[in-house]
Amino acid sequence: MEEINSLEMFQALATLLSTKPASADAVFFHARGFGDDDGLFELAAQLIKDGAARFVAINGFDGEGMGSEKVSLGKDEYLRRLEECGLERSSITLTEPARNTRDENTAFLGLARERGWQSAIIIAQPHQLFRIILGALNEMKRRQMSFILRWAYPSNVDWQKLIRASQGEVRNCRFDDIRAEFERIPRYIAKGDLVTLGELIEYLRKP
C-alpha cells in the first residue's frame, strides 16, 4: 500500500484549500451521498451567475437506493435543484451515467474532450476534493490530456450533520467521513485509481 507522506499531504491540502478558482469552461459537479450536498447547488449556480463558467456538468445517472431509502440523488433531482437556484436548463449538461467517483472523472473528462473544453472547476465538500482531484489527474494522465483543473467548495460546512457517504454507508456525522476519505487514498493509489501525492504536488506547483 502507498505510504502517505505527511509533508506532501499538508502541502497539498494547504494549497487546495487556499486557492480561489479562476474562470473555466465548465463546473464539474460530482454526485454526493444523501444529505451531503448542502451548499453545492448554490455554489454551482453562483459560479455560473458570476461568469466563472458557462456550463455545469452533472452525472447523468438516475440515483440509487438501499431498500426503500434513497442514498444518492439522480439527475432529475439535480436538474430540479439547479433550476431552483436560478440556472437555465441550457447551462446544465449531463455526462454519461457513472456509479462512482472514478467513473465520474472518466465521464467528465470525456465530455470535456468532446466539447473542446480546456478547463473546469471541480466542486465538492472540502474533505472530498483531495481524492476527486487525485482521480481527475489520474484520468488526465491516462488520456494524455492537457487540461486545467480548478476547484471550489462551500464556505460554511456543518461538520456535525448526519449524512450518508457516497456508497450509502451511515456516518454519525460528516466529520466521520474525513477519516474514511483519508483511509481510501492510499488504497486507491495502490490500485492505480489515483495519482501519487508527489504527482499532485508537481501539478499544484505549475505556474
XYZ file of N, CA, C and O in Angstrom:
828
model
N 0.839 -1.196 0.000
C 0.000 0.000 0.000
C 0.877 1.249 0.000
O 1.907 1.285 0.646
N 0.441 2.269 -0.762
C 1.189 3.522 -0.862
C 1.308 4.195 0.500
O 0.332 4.360 1.227
N 2.549 4.553 0.876
C 2.769 5.301 2.109
C 2.364 6.755 1.902
O 2.666 7.359 0.879
N 1.657 7.303 2.881
C 1.261 8.705 2.810
C 2.345 9.558 3.454
O 2.687 9.380 4.623
N 2.907 10.463 2.681
C 3.915 11.388 3.179
C 3.205 12.562 3.834
O 2.433 13.277 3.194
N 3.433 12.761 5.139
C 2.700 13.780 5.890
C 2.957 15.187 5.360
O 2.040 16.011 5.291
N 4.205 15.476 4.976
C 4.522 16.802 4.458
C 3.802 17.043 3.134
O 3.209 18.109 2.921
N 3.845 16.056 2.239
C 3.152 16.207 0.956
C 1.650 16.367 1.166
O 1.007 17.168 0.482
N 1.087 15.623 2.108
C -0.342 15.755 2.408
C -0.662 17.170 2.879
O -1.611 17.805 2.414
N 0.151 17.681 3.782
C -0.083 19.022 4.320
C 0.106 20.079 3.232
O -0.682 21.028 3.132
N 1.143 19.932 2.411
C 1.379 20.877 1.316
C 0.192 20.901 0.354
O -0.264 21.973 -0.073
N -0.281 19.714 0.006
C -1.394 19.631 -0.943
C -2.666 20.232 -0.368
O -3.358 21.024 -1.021
N -3.009 19.866 0.868
C -4.235 20.382 1.474
C -4.173 21.893 1.658
O -5.154 22.601 1.405
N -3.020 22.402 2.106
C -2.881 23.844 2.302
C -3.077 24.583 0.986
O -3.716 25.648 0.934
N -2.549 24.022 -0.094
C -2.687 24.654 -1.407
C -4.115 24.570 -1.921
O -4.691 25.560 -2.382
N -4.710 23.386 -1.817
C -6.073 23.194 -2.315
C -7.075 24.097 -1.609
O -7.960 24.685 -2.240
N -6.942 24.209 -0.303
C -7.952 24.921 0.477
C -7.683 26.419 0.586
O -8.425 27.124 1.265
N -6.646 26.905 -0.085
C -6.367 28.338 -0.031
C -6.361 28.972 -1.422
O -5.987 30.128 -1.568
N -6.779 28.218 -2.431
C -6.757 28.702 -3.804
C -8.175 28.999 -4.273
O -9.039 28.121 -4.246
N -8.421 30.229 -4.689
C -9.726 30.594 -5.222
C -9.762 30.293 -6.720
O -8.782 30.515 -7.428
N -10.901 29.796 -7.209
C -10.945 29.413 -8.625
C -10.974 30.614 -9.555
O -11.667 31.603 -9.302
N -10.185 30.538 -10.630
C -10.305 31.496 -11.717
C -11.395 30.978 -12.667
O -12.021 29.951 -12.412
N -11.622 31.673 -13.749
C -12.671 31.255 -14.671
C -12.280 29.967 -15.390
O -11.103 29.621 -15.511
N -13.295 29.237 -15.857
C -13.081 27.967 -16.556
C -14.231 27.757 -17.530
O -15.209 28.498 -17.536
N -14.110 26.715 -18.343
C -15.157 26.430 -19.325
C -16.410 25.845 -18.676
O -17.523 26.077 -19.157
N -16.232 25.077 -17.604
C -17.382 24.386 -17.011
C -17.132 24.109 -15.533
O -16.006 24.194 -15.051
N -18.202 23.772 -14.852
C -18.162 23.290 -13.472
C -18.441 21.797 -13.498
O -19.419 21.360 -14.119
N -17.594 20.995 -12.860
C -17.830 19.558 -12.710
C -18.448 19.327 -11.332
O -17.783 19.509 -10.314
N -19.701 18.925 -11.305
C -20.455 18.745 -10.062
C -20.598 17.243 -9.808
O -21.492 16.592 -10.335
N -19.718 16.688 -8.974
C -19.778 15.264 -8.639
C -20.997 14.979 -7.757
O -21.336 15.774 -6.879
N -21.646 13.843 -7.998
C -22.802 13.443 -7.189
C -22.361 13.149 -5.764
O -21.245 12.662 -5.528
N -23.239 13.427 -4.822
C -22.940 13.213 -3.412
C -23.939 12.245 -2.791
O -25.028 12.038 -3.300
N -23.539 11.656 -1.647
C -24.446 10.822 -0.885
C -25.592 11.657 -0.333
O -25.515 12.885 -0.245
N -26.663 10.986 0.049
C -27.870 11.686 0.500
C -27.564 12.583 1.705
O -26.956 12.161 2.679
N -27.969 13.843 1.603
C -27.769 14.790 2.699
C -26.400 15.432 2.722
O -26.125 16.288 3.569
N -25.510 15.056 1.778
C -24.136 15.545 1.808
C -23.879 16.591 0.724
O -22.732 16.851 0.375
N -24.941 17.189 0.188
C -24.779 18.113 -0.930
C -25.077 19.560 -0.546
O -25.153 20.430 -1.414
N -25.248 19.848 0.756
C -25.626 21.202 1.136
C -24.554 22.214 0.746
O -23.367 21.995 0.947
N -25.011 23.298 0.156
C -24.141 24.365 -0.301
C -23.613 24.190 -1.708
O -23.154 25.163 -2.329
N -23.683 22.981 -2.255
C -23.074 22.731 -3.563
C -23.936 23.237 -4.722
O -23.403 23.760 -5.711
N -25.248 23.092 -4.622
C -26.123 23.605 -5.685
C -26.017 25.127 -5.774
O -25.918 25.687 -6.869
N -26.023 25.761 -4.615
C -25.897 27.214 -4.582
C -24.537 27.664 -5.123
O -24.439 28.668 -5.836
N -23.493 26.912 -4.784
C -22.150 27.240 -5.264
C -22.066 27.112 -6.778
O -21.528 27.993 -7.463
N -22.607 26.020 -7.316
C -22.588 25.827 -8.777
C -23.315 26.970 -9.478
O -22.818 27.530 -10.463
N -24.497 27.319 -8.970
C -25.283 28.387 -9.586
C -24.553 29.728 -9.509
O -24.553 30.504 -10.469
N -23.923 29.990 -8.368
C -23.230 31.263 -8.201
C -22.048 31.390 -9.149
O -21.775 32.467 -9.689
N -21.323 30.292 -9.364
C -20.199 30.320 -10.293
C -20.656 30.670 -11.705
O -19.993 31.424 -12.424
N -21.802 30.135 -12.112
C -22.340 30.450 -13.432
C -22.793 31.908 -13.487
O -22.474 32.646 -14.419
N -23.524 32.333 -12.455
C -24.036 33.707 -12.435
C -22.906 34.732 -12.392
O -23.026 35.827 -12.958
N -21.796 34.387 -11.745
C -20.650 35.298 -11.651
C -19.780 35.292 -12.907
O -18.809 36.041 -12.993
N -20.106 34.411 -13.846
C -19.329 34.335 -15.073
C -18.056 33.526 -14.955
O -17.196 33.581 -15.843
N -17.914 32.753 -13.869
C -16.717 31.932 -13.698
C -16.710 30.732 -14.642
O -15.654 30.174 -14.940
N -17.890 30.330 -15.114
C -18.014 29.231 -16.068
C -19.332 29.386 -16.809
O -20.243 30.084 -16.335
N -19.446 28.726 -17.946
C -20.678 28.816 -18.743
C -21.616 27.641 -18.502
O -22.824 27.771 -18.685
N -21.062 26.495 -18.129
C -21.867 25.284 -18.009
C -21.594 24.572 -16.687
O -20.493 24.636 -16.158
N -22.615 23.867 -16.191
C -22.459 22.925 -15.087
C -22.674 21.525 -15.654
O -23.717 21.254 -16.262
N -21.702 20.654 -15.467
C -21.837 19.265 -15.899
C -22.179 18.407 -14.687
O -21.535 18.506 -13.640
N -23.219 17.589 -14.814
C -23.640 16.709 -13.722
C -23.710 15.269 -14.227
O -23.823 15.012 -15.422
N -23.643 14.355 -13.278
C -23.716 12.929 -13.572
C -25.093 12.590 -14.147
O -26.123 12.942 -13.576
N -25.104 11.875 -15.264
C -26.367 11.526 -15.908
C -27.046 10.278 -15.376
O -27.956 9.749 -16.015
N -26.648 9.826 -14.173
C -27.271 8.606 -13.650
C -28.580 8.916 -12.933
O -28.921 10.065 -12.678
N -29.340 7.862 -12.616
C -30.678 8.027 -12.045
C -30.711 7.990 -10.531
O -31.788 8.024 -9.935
N -29.541 7.917 -9.888
C -29.512 7.804 -8.433
C -29.592 6.348 -8.013
O -29.742 5.441 -8.836
N -29.482 6.117 -6.714
C -29.569 4.749 -6.220
C -30.104 4.745 -4.804
O -30.099 5.763 -4.100
N -30.602 3.590 -4.394
C -31.159 3.463 -3.061
C -30.690 2.200 -2.382
O -30.082 1.324 -2.998
N -30.978 2.115 -1.082
C -30.731 0.900 -0.309
C -32.072 0.500 0.284
O -32.587 1.155 1.189
N -32.664 -0.553 -0.282
C -34.020 -0.909 0.117
C -34.972 0.183 -0.351
O -34.969 0.577 -1.515
N -35.770 0.705 0.560
C -36.725 1.759 0.218
C -36.138 3.150 0.413
O -36.806 4.145 0.149
N -34.881 3.232 0.851
C -34.279 4.520 1.196
C -33.360 5.001 0.090
O -32.540 4.258 -0.438
N -33.515 6.267 -0.268
C -32.662 6.881 -1.280
C -31.347 7.289 -0.639
O -31.322 7.961 0.386
N -30.213 6.855 -1.225
C -28.917 7.237 -0.666
C -28.143 8.160 -1.602
O -27.173 8.786 -1.194
N -28.564 8.254 -2.852
C -27.899 9.149 -3.794
C -28.927 9.659 -4.791
O -29.640 8.869 -5.419
N -29.032 10.970 -4.913
C -29.998 11.571 -5.814
C -29.539 11.428 -7.260
O -28.349 11.401 -7.545
N -30.488 11.377 -8.170
C -30.170 11.239 -9.582
C -30.263 12.551 -10.333
O -30.501 13.614 -9.762
N -30.092 12.459 -11.637
C -30.009 13.642 -12.496
C -31.262 14.506 -12.442
O -31.166 15.742 -12.493
N -32.433 13.882 -12.337
C -33.670 14.679 -12.336
C -33.723 15.619 -11.136
O -34.122 16.783 -11.264
N -33.316 15.118 -9.972
C -33.317 15.956 -8.768
C -32.225 17.024 -8.851
O -32.426 18.167 -8.423
N -31.088 16.668 -9.411
C -30.014 17.661 -9.578
C -30.452 18.764 -10.535
O -30.210 19.955 -10.283
N -31.105 18.385 -11.634
C -31.617 19.390 -12.571
C -32.631 20.298 -11.889
O -32.581 21.528 -12.023
N -33.557 19.701 -11.157
C -34.593 20.491 -10.481
C -33.982 21.487 -9.506
O -34.353 22.670 -9.498
N -33.032 21.024 -8.718
C -32.464 21.901 -7.692
C -31.575 22.993 -8.290
O -31.539 24.117 -7.787
N -30.873 22.683 -9.359
C -30.078 23.720 -10.025
C -30.986 24.772 -10.655
O -30.697 25.976 -10.600
N -32.095 24.334 -11.238
C -33.046 25.279 -11.815
C -33.695 26.125 -10.719
O -33.946 27.322 -10.915
N -33.947 25.523 -9.554
C -34.469 26.284 -8.415
C -33.492 27.379 -7.980
O -33.894 28.411 -7.444
N -32.198 27.141 -8.197
C -31.172 28.132 -7.856
C -31.023 29.200 -8.935
O -30.149 30.075 -8.828
N -31.855 29.110 -9.979
C -31.868 30.153 -10.995
C -31.131 29.858 -12.272
O -30.985 30.748 -13.112
N -30.659 28.617 -12.454
C -29.946 28.296 -13.688
C -30.914 27.901 -14.797
O -31.924 27.238 -14.558
N -30.576 28.306 -16.012
C -31.324 27.873 -17.187
C -30.934 26.436 -17.523
O -29.777 26.044 -17.338
N -31.899 25.681 -18.050
C -31.605 24.290 -18.414
C -30.491 24.215 -19.447
O -29.696 23.264 -19.464
N -30.384 25.221 -20.300
C -29.365 25.215 -21.348
C -27.944 25.314 -20.801
O -26.984 25.010 -21.524
N -27.806 25.732 -19.541
C -26.463 25.842 -18.947
C -26.064 24.585 -18.187
O -24.968 24.526 -17.620
N -26.940 23.572 -18.176
C -26.673 22.326 -17.443
C -26.488 21.188 -18.440
O -27.325 20.975 -19.320
N -25.398 20.457 -18.307
C -25.044 19.387 -19.237
C -24.927 18.071 -18.488
O -24.370 18.026 -17.388
N -25.458 17.001 -19.070
C -25.379 15.671 -18.467
C -24.211 14.883 -19.054
O -23.979 14.899 -20.257
N -23.494 14.180 -18.185
C -22.471 13.247 -18.655
C -23.108 11.874 -18.869
O -24.288 11.660 -18.591
N -22.307 10.946 -19.336
C -22.725 9.546 -19.327
C -22.943 9.112 -17.876
O -22.276 9.607 -16.965
N -23.890 8.199 -17.619
C -24.106 7.748 -16.236
C -22.847 7.140 -15.630
O -22.107 6.424 -16.296
N -22.593 7.463 -14.362
C -21.412 6.956 -13.661
C -21.815 6.572 -12.248
O -22.577 7.287 -11.596
N -21.268 5.453 -11.735
C -21.678 4.925 -10.441
C -20.732 5.266 -9.302
O -21.033 5.018 -8.149
N -19.559 5.799 -9.612
C -18.610 6.126 -8.559
C -17.734 7.294 -9.013
O -17.825 7.741 -10.169
N -16.880 7.787 -8.124
C -16.078 8.970 -8.420
C -15.109 8.731 -9.573
O -14.908 9.601 -10.421
N -14.505 7.558 -9.622
C -13.583 7.256 -10.722
C -14.297 7.328 -12.062
O -13.792 7.947 -13.016
N -15.484 6.714 -12.143
C -16.230 6.734 -13.400
C -16.729 8.149 -13.728
O -16.841 8.520 -14.903
N -17.033 8.931 -12.689
C -17.431 10.321 -12.931
C -16.284 11.111 -13.548
O -16.490 11.897 -14.484
N -15.065 10.930 -13.041
C -13.927 11.619 -13.629
C -13.750 11.236 -15.092
O -13.461 12.085 -15.943
N -13.931 9.957 -15.394
C -13.861 9.498 -16.784
C -14.931 10.180 -17.628
O -14.662 10.663 -18.740
N -16.153 10.245 -17.094
C -17.263 10.839 -17.842
C -17.082 12.343 -18.019
O -17.317 12.889 -19.109
N -16.668 13.041 -16.961
C -16.489 14.488 -17.046
C -15.399 14.845 -18.074
O -15.580 15.738 -18.904
N -14.276 14.157 -18.011
C -13.174 14.490 -18.913
C -13.460 14.026 -20.344
O -13.010 14.657 -21.303
N -14.248 12.967 -20.479
C -14.697 12.568 -21.814
C -15.591 13.639 -22.429
O -15.471 13.972 -23.615
N -16.497 14.177 -21.622
C -17.362 15.261 -22.086
C -16.541 16.497 -22.438
O -16.793 17.163 -23.441
N -15.544 16.800 -21.603
C -14.687 17.965 -21.861
C -13.974 17.830 -23.200
O -13.909 18.788 -23.986
N -13.445 16.639 -23.471
C -12.752 16.427 -24.757
C -13.737 16.562 -25.917
O -13.421 17.182 -26.942
N -14.935 16.011 -25.736
C -15.964 16.080 -26.784
C -16.374 17.526 -27.076
O -16.562 17.908 -28.230
N -16.486 18.340 -26.024
C -16.936 19.731 -26.174
C -15.790 20.706 -26.475
O -16.043 21.872 -26.729
N -14.555 20.233 -26.389
C -13.430 21.119 -26.620
C -13.109 22.021 -25.445
O -12.432 23.044 -25.604
N -13.568 21.637 -24.243
C -13.267 22.429 -23.053
C -11.798 22.242 -22.681
O -11.237 21.154 -22.793
N -11.194 23.314 -22.184
C -9.794 23.286 -21.782
C -9.603 23.352 -20.266
O -8.492 23.158 -19.769
N -10.690 23.635 -19.525
C -10.560 23.816 -18.072
C -11.904 23.578 -17.405
O -12.961 23.673 -18.045
N -11.856 23.273 -16.110
C -13.087 23.079 -15.348
C -12.834 23.351 -13.876
O -11.709 23.222 -13.383
N -13.913 23.732 -13.186
C -13.887 23.923 -11.734
C -14.600 22.733 -11.100
O -15.791 22.525 -11.326
N -13.879 21.926 -10.343
C -14.486 20.820 -9.596
C -15.073 21.385 -8.309
O -14.404 22.125 -7.587
N -16.330 21.048 -8.016
C -16.908 21.451 -6.732
C -17.244 20.216 -5.903
O -17.699 19.197 -6.421
N -16.970 20.323 -4.612
C -17.230 19.227 -3.680
C -17.090 19.775 -2.267
O -16.669 20.920 -2.076
N -17.442 18.956 -1.276
C -17.166 19.339 0.102
C -15.648 19.341 0.297
O -14.926 18.607 -0.383
N -15.120 20.152 1.218
C -13.666 20.329 1.324
C -12.876 19.033 1.466
O -11.837 18.861 0.807
N -13.347 18.105 2.299
C -12.572 16.899 2.556
C -12.624 15.907 1.394
O -11.826 14.971 1.336
N -13.554 16.109 0.451
C -13.672 15.204 -0.685
C -12.884 15.676 -1.901
O -12.594 14.889 -2.805
N -12.527 16.952 -1.924
C -11.798 17.492 -3.071
C -10.489 16.758 -3.327
O -10.101 16.530 -4.470
N -9.809 16.406 -2.249
C -8.484 15.806 -2.356
C -8.517 14.548 -3.219
O -7.791 14.431 -4.218
N -9.377 13.609 -2.876
C -9.458 12.348 -3.625
C -9.994 12.572 -5.035
O -9.529 11.953 -6.004
N -10.970 13.466 -5.185
C -11.535 13.733 -6.509
C -10.472 14.277 -7.454
O -10.366 13.854 -8.610
N -9.661 15.216 -6.970
C -8.630 15.811 -7.822
C -7.531 14.799 -8.143
O -7.047 14.732 -9.277
N -7.137 13.982 -7.155
C -6.167 12.915 -7.437
C -6.679 11.993 -8.536
O -5.923 11.561 -9.406
N -7.973 11.702 -8.499
C -8.565 10.837 -9.521
C -8.673 11.514 -10.873
O -8.450 10.881 -11.916
N -9.020 12.801 -10.874
C -9.117 13.530 -12.135
C -7.748 13.614 -12.812
O -7.629 13.429 -14.034
N -6.710 13.866 -12.019
C -5.360 13.908 -12.581
C -4.952 12.546 -13.134
O -4.255 12.457 -14.154
N -5.376 11.486 -12.483
C -5.069 10.146 -12.963
C -5.735 9.890 -14.312
O -5.124 9.304 -15.225
N -6.987 10.331 -14.452
C -7.688 10.161 -15.722
C -7.058 11.028 -16.810
O -6.939 10.588 -17.965
N -6.642 12.245 -16.468
C -5.930 13.084 -17.428
C -4.635 12.416 -17.886
O -4.288 12.429 -19.076
N -3.931 11.809 -16.948
C -2.679 11.107 -17.260
C -2.955 9.918 -18.180
O -2.230 9.693 -19.161
N -4.009 9.172 -17.903
C -4.359 8.012 -18.719
C -4.689 8.426 -20.150
O -4.330 7.740 -21.115
N -5.369 9.551 -20.289
C -5.769 10.054 -21.602
C -4.662 10.868 -22.277
O -4.847 11.310 -23.409
N -3.561 11.123 -21.545
C -2.522 12.027 -22.027
C -3.150 13.355 -22.432
O -2.925 13.893 -23.518
N -3.934 13.884 -21.519
C -4.792 15.042 -21.779
C -4.269 16.269 -21.048
O -4.074 16.239 -19.830
N -4.035 17.330 -21.788
C -3.655 18.603 -21.182
C -4.939 19.344 -20.808
O -5.749 19.660 -21.688
N -5.109 19.598 -19.521
C -6.383 20.166 -19.046
C -6.108 20.920 -17.752
O -5.271 20.497 -16.944
N -6.794 22.036 -17.563
C -6.590 22.844 -16.362
C -7.703 22.556 -15.361
O -8.885 22.747 -15.656
N -7.315 22.090 -14.180
C -8.269 21.852 -13.102
C -8.251 23.014 -12.118
O -7.191 23.477 -11.704
N -9.435 23.455 -11.759
C -9.608 24.399 -10.669
C -10.604 23.769 -9.703
O -11.148 22.696 -9.969
N -10.873 24.401 -8.572
C -11.746 23.777 -7.583
C -12.377 24.837 -6.688
O -11.872 25.956 -6.550
N -13.507 24.460 -6.105
C -14.212 25.348 -5.170
C -15.014 24.472 -4.225
O -15.332 23.312 -4.527
N -15.369 25.019 -3.081
C -16.120 24.262 -2.075
C -16.964 25.250 -1.270
O -16.670 26.453 -1.227
N -18.021 24.776 -0.621
C -18.869 25.677 0.174
C -18.062 26.340 1.287
O -17.171 25.728 1.882
N -18.401 27.583 1.570
C -17.626 28.340 2.566
C -18.030 28.014 3.997
O -17.291 28.299 4.937
N -19.203 27.414 4.168
C -19.678 27.105 5.520
C -20.183 25.663 5.547
O -21.214 25.355 4.956
N -19.449 24.779 6.205
C -19.777 23.354 6.212
C -20.177 22.924 7.614
O -19.471 23.188 8.586
N -21.316 22.240 7.721
C -21.782 21.717 9.004
C -21.163 20.333 9.217
O -21.648 19.330 8.701
N -20.096 20.278 10.002
C -19.377 19.021 10.199
C -20.112 18.059 11.116
O -19.791 16.867 11.158
N -21.111 18.533 11.842
C -21.858 17.663 12.745
C -23.122 17.087 12.104
O -23.853 16.338 12.732
N -23.384 17.433 10.855
C -24.595 16.974 10.182
C -24.555 15.462 9.938
O -23.532 14.910 9.524
N -25.686 14.787 10.175
C -25.814 13.363 9.882
C -25.970 13.183 8.377
O -26.846 13.784 7.755
N -25.112 12.361 7.783
C -25.138 12.158 6.337
C -25.004 10.673 6.019
O -24.737 9.854 6.894
N -25.172 10.366 4.735
C -24.757 9.074 4.213
C -23.564 9.305 3.298
O -23.523 10.289 2.565
N -22.607 8.414 3.350
C -21.458 8.508 2.455
C -21.896 8.124 1.054
O -23.015 7.663 0.825
N -21.000 8.294 0.092
C -21.362 8.093 -1.310
C -21.774 6.657 -1.612
O -22.531 6.412 -2.537
N -21.283 5.681 -0.844
C -21.696 4.289 -1.046
C -22.874 3.909 -0.140
O -23.211 2.742 -0.012
N -23.494 4.909 0.492
C -24.658 4.650 1.318
C -24.337 4.309 2.754
O -25.241 4.089 3.561
N -23.035 4.270 3.129
C -22.682 3.949 4.498
C -23.129 5.079 5.424
O -22.984 6.247 5.116
N -23.667 4.697 6.578
C -24.129 5.695 7.533
C -22.947 6.230 8.333
O -22.094 5.475 8.778
N -22.878 7.551 8.487
C -21.889 8.187 9.345
C -22.627 8.784 10.536
O -23.766 9.221 10.416
N -21.978 8.817 11.702
C -22.575 9.514 12.831
C -22.722 10.997 12.515
O -23.693 11.636 12.871
N -21.724 11.544 11.820
C -21.786 12.925 11.358
C -20.772 13.083 10.231
O -19.939 12.205 9.999
N -20.837 14.207 9.522
C -19.951 14.426 8.382
C -18.470 14.359 8.783
O -17.633 13.922 8.006
N -18.160 14.797 10.005
C -16.771 14.767 10.467
C -16.191 13.356 10.366
O -14.994 13.193 10.074
N -17.016 12.325 10.588
C -16.548 10.940 10.490
C -16.046 10.598 9.095
O -15.204 9.714 8.922
N -16.569 11.292 8.097
C -16.215 10.971 6.722
C -14.791 11.399 6.388
O -14.205 10.910 5.413
N -14.205 12.295 7.183
C -12.828 12.714 6.942
C -11.894 11.513 7.076
O -11.008 11.292 6.246
N -12.075 10.735 8.118
C -11.236 9.546 8.316
C -11.422 8.550 7.172
O -10.450 7.978 6.666
N -12.668 8.356 6.745
C -12.930 7.419 5.653
C -12.229 7.862 4.373
O -11.659 7.041 3.640
N -12.260 9.169 4.093
C -11.558 9.692 2.918
C -10.055 9.458 3.039
O -9.391 9.045 2.084
N -9.508 9.741 4.199
C -8.067 9.581 4.429
C -7.645 8.127 4.211
O -6.584 7.850 3.632
N -8.472 7.173 4.654
C -8.130 5.763 4.529
C -8.259 5.268 3.091
O -7.567 4.321 2.687
N -9.139 5.869 2.301
C -9.298 5.448 0.913
C -8.077 5.808 0.064
O -7.715 5.071 -0.858
N -7.474 6.932 0.332
C -6.459 7.473 -0.572
C -5.293 6.510 -0.800
O -4.973 6.200 -1.954
N -4.613 5.983 0.239
C -3.501 5.055 -0.047
C -3.959 3.781 -0.748
O -3.234 3.237 -1.598
N -5.159 3.290 -0.419
C -5.679 2.092 -1.093
C -5.870 2.349 -2.578
O -5.502 1.528 -3.425
N -6.463 3.489 -2.911
C -6.778 3.788 -4.310
C -5.521 4.152 -5.101
O -5.449 3.876 -6.304
N -4.528 4.759 -4.433
C -3.243 4.996 -5.114
C -2.603 3.654 -5.460
O -2.110 3.455 -6.570
N -2.613 2.726 -4.506
C -2.019 1.408 -4.730
C -2.715 0.657 -5.869
O -2.081 -0.082 -6.625
N -4.042 0.857 -6.011
C -4.799 0.217 -7.091
C -4.563 0.881 -8.439
O -4.951 0.340 -9.479
N -3.965 2.076 -8.424
C -3.757 2.800 -9.677
C -4.906 3.697 -10.064
O -4.952 4.200 -11.200
N -5.853 3.939 -9.132
C -7.010 4.787 -9.427
C -6.716 6.268 -9.212
O -7.475 7.116 -9.695
N -5.661 6.581 -8.464
C -5.297 7.967 -8.160
C -3.826 8.180 -8.484
O -3.029 7.249 -8.396
N -3.454 9.421 -8.822
C -2.030 9.735 -8.922
C -1.446 9.789 -7.512
O -2.165 9.828 -6.514
N -0.134 9.802 -7.421
C 0.523 9.900 -6.117
C 0.466 11.339 -5.602
O 0.209 12.284 -6.362
N 0.747 11.504 -4.314
C 0.792 12.848 -3.747
C 1.900 13.670 -4.398
O 1.757 14.880 -4.606
N 3.016 13.029 -4.722
C 4.105 13.728 -5.392
C 3.667 14.293 -6.739
O 4.031 15.420 -7.107
N 2.897 13.522 -7.480
C 2.390 13.994 -8.775
C 1.409 15.144 -8.586
O 1.380 16.088 -9.396
N 0.590 15.073 -7.530
C -0.324 16.181 -7.240
C 0.450 17.447 -6.905
O 0.128 18.539 -7.414
N 1.472 17.332 -6.069
C 2.292 18.491 -5.704
C 2.916 19.102 -6.952
O 2.935 20.330 -7.128
N 3.420 18.243 -7.834
C 4.031 18.736 -9.079
C 3.007 19.531 -9.888
O 3.321 20.599 -10.442
N 1.769 19.035 -9.952
C 0.714 19.729 -10.703
C 0.377 21.062 -10.031
O 0.241 22.095 -10.706
N 0.256 21.072 -8.700
C -0.126 22.276 -7.998
C 0.939 23.366 -8.082
O 0.625 24.559 -7.968
N 2.177 22.981 -8.281
C 3.265 23.951 -8.325
C 3.500 24.536 -9.716
O 4.317 25.438 -9.876
N 2.767 24.061 -10.689
C 2.898 24.638 -12.017
C 2.370 26.075 -12.002
O 1.354 26.369 -11.370
N 3.059 26.993 -12.693
C 2.595 28.393 -12.721
C 1.260 28.530 -13.435
O 0.900 27.723 -14.252
